[in-house]
PDB file of C-alpha atoms in Angstrom:
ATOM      1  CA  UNK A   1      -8.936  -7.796   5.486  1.00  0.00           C
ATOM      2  CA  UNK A   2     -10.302 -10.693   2.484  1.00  0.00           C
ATOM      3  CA  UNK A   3      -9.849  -8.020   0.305  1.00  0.00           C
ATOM      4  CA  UNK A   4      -6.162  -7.166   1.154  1.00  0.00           C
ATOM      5  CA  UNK A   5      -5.522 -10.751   1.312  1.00  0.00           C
ATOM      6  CA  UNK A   6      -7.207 -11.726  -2.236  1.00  0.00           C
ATOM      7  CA  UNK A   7      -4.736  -8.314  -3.737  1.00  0.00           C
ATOM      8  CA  UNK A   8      -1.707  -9.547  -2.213  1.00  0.00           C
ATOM      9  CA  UNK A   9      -2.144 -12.779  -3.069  1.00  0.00           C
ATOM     10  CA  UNK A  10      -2.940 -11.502  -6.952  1.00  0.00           C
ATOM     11  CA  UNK A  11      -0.471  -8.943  -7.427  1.00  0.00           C
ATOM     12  CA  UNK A  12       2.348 -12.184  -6.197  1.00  0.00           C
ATOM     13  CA  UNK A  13       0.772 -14.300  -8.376  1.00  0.00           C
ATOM     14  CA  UNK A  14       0.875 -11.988 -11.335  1.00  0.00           C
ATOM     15  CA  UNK A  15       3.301  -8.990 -11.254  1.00  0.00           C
ATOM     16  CA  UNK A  16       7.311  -9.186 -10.852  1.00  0.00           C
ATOM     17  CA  UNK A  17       9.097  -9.376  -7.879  1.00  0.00           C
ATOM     18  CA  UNK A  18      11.003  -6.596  -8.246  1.00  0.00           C
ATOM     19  CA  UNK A  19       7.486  -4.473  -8.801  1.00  0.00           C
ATOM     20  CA  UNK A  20       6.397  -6.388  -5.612  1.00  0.00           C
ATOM     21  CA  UNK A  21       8.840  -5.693  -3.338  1.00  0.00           C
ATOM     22  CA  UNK A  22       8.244  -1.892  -4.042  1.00  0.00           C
ATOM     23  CA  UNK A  23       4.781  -1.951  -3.650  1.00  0.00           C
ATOM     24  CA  UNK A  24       5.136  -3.527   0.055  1.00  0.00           C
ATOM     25  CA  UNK A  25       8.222  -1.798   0.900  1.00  0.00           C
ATOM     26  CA  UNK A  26       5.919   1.247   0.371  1.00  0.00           C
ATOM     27  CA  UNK A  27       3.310  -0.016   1.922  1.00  0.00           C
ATOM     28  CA  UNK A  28       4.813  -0.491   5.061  1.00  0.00           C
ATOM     29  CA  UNK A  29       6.718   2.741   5.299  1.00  0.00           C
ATOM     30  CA  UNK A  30       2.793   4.113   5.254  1.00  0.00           C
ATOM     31  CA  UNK A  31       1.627   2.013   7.676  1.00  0.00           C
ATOM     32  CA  UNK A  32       4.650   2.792  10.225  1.00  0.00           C
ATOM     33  CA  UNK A  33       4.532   6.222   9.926  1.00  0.00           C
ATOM     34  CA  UNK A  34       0.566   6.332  10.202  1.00  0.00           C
ATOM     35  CA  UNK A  35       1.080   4.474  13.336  1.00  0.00           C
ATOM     36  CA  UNK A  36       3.782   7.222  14.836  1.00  0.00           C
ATOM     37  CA  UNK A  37       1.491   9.730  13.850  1.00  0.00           C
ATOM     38  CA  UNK A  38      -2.174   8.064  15.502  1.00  0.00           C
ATOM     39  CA  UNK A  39       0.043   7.963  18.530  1.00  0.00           C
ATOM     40  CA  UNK A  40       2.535  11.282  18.646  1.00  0.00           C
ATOM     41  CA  UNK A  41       1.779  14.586  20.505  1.00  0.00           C
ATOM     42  CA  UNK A  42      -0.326  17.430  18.728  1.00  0.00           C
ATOM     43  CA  UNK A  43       2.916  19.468  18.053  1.00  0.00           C
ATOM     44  CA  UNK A  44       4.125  16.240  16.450  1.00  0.00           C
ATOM     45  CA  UNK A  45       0.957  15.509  14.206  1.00  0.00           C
ATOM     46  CA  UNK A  46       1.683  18.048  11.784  1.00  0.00           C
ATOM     47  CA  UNK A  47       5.208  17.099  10.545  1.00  0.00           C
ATOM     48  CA  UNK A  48       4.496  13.562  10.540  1.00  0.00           C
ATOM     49  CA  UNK A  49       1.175  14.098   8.514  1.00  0.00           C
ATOM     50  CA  UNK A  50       3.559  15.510   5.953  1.00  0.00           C
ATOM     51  CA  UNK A  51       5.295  12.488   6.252  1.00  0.00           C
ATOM     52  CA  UNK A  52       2.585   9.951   5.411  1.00  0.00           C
ATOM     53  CA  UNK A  53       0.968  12.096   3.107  1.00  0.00           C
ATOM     54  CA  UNK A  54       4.296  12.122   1.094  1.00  0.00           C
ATOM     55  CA  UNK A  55       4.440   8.329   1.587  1.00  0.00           C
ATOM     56  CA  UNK A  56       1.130   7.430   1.108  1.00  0.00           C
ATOM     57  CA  UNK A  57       1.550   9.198  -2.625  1.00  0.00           C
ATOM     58  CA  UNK A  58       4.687   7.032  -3.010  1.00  0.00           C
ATOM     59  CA  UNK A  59       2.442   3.737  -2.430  1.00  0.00           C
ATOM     60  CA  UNK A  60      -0.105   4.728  -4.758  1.00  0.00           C
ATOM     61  CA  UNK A  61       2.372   5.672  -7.128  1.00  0.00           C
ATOM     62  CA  UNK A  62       3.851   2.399  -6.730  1.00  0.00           C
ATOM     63  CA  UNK A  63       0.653   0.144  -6.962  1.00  0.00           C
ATOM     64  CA  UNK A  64      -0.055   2.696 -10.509  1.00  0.00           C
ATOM     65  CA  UNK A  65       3.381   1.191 -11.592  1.00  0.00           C
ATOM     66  CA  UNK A  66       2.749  -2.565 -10.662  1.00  0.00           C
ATOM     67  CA  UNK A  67      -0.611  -2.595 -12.050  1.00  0.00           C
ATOM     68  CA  UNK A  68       0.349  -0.857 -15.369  1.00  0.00           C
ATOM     69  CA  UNK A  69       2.935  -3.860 -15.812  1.00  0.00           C
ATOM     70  CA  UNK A  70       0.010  -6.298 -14.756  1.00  0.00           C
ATOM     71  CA  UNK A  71      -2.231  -4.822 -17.354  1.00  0.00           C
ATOM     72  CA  UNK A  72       0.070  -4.569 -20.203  1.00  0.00           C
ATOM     73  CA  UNK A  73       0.530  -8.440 -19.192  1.00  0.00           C
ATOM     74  CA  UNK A  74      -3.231  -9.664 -19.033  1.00  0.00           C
ATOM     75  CA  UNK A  75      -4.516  -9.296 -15.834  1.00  0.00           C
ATOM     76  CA  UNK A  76      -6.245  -5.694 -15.337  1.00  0.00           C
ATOM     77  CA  UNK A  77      -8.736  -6.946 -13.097  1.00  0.00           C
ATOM     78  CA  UNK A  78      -6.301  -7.556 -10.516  1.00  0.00           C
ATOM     79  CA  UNK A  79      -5.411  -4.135  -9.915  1.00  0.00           C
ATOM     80  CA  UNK A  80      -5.773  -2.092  -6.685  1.00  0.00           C
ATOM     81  CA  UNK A  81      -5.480   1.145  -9.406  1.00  0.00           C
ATOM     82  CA  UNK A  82      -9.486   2.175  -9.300  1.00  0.00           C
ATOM     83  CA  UNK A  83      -9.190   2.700  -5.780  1.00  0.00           C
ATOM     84  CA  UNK A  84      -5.870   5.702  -6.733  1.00  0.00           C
ATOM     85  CA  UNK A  85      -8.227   8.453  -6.481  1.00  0.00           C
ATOM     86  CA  UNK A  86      -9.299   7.718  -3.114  1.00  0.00           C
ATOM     87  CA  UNK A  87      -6.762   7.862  -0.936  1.00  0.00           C
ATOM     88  CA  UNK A  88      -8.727   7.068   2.018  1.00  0.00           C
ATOM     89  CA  UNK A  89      -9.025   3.762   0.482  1.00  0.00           C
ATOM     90  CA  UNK A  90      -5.583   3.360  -0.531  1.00  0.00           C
ATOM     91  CA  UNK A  91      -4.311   4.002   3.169  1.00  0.00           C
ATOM     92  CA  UNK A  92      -6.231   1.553   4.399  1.00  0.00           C
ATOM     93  CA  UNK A  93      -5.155  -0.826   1.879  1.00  0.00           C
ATOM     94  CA  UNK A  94      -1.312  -0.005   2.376  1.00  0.00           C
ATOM     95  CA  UNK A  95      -2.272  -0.971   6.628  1.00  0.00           C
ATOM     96  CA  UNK A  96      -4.190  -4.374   5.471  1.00  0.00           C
ATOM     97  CA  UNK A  97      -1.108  -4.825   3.074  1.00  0.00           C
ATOM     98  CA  UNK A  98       0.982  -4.783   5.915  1.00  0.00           C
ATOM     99  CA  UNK A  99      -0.814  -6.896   8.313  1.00  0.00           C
ATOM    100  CA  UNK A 100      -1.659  -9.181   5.908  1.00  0.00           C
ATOM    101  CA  UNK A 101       2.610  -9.508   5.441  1.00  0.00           C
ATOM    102  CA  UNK A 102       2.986  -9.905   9.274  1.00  0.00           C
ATOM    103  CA  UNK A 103       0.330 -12.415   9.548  1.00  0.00           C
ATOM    104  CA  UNK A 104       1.069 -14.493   6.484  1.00  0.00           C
ATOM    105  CA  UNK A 105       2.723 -18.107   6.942  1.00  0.00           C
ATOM    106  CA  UNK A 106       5.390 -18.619   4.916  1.00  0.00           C
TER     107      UNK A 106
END
């Protein structure tokens, strides 16, 4: 959860808004539908695993984006992209991502 906290907070302090709002937009589309799927029906998992596997590519796709602007601006290290490969890893970011939004103060 520090970790998903310490990205969010970079990739606000460093990347556009714009680039932002994409990245968590996707992030919580993921983390919905991965919820509907841990809790539909067997006849229901394998439609919605489509689903999130199609949406989880989106969010990685998205964070490749952000952190490609973030680079070509200074800040590489800041960068969730390492993690692309593993997608086991990038799920559970995209879920941290989005508790991290419903738990921050604003």
């Amino acid at each position: 959860m520090e970790e998903a906290q310490k990205i969010l907070q970079a990739i606000e302090n460093h990347g556009p808004p714009e680039l932002i709002q994409t990245v968590l937009q996707a992030a919580i589309d993921y983390a919905r539908l991965r919820v509907d799927w841990q809790q539909s029906e067997h006849s229901q998992k394998i439609d919605l695993g489509k689903k999130c596997t199609a949406s989880l590519d989106s969010f990685i796709n998205r964070c490749t984006i952000l952190c490609e602007w973030i680079t070509e601006h200074g800040s590489k290290s800041l960068c969730p992209v390492p993690m692309k490969n593993d997608k086991q890893k990038m799920s559970k970011l995209a879920c941290l991502l989005h508790a991290q939004l419903g738990l921050k103060n604003n």
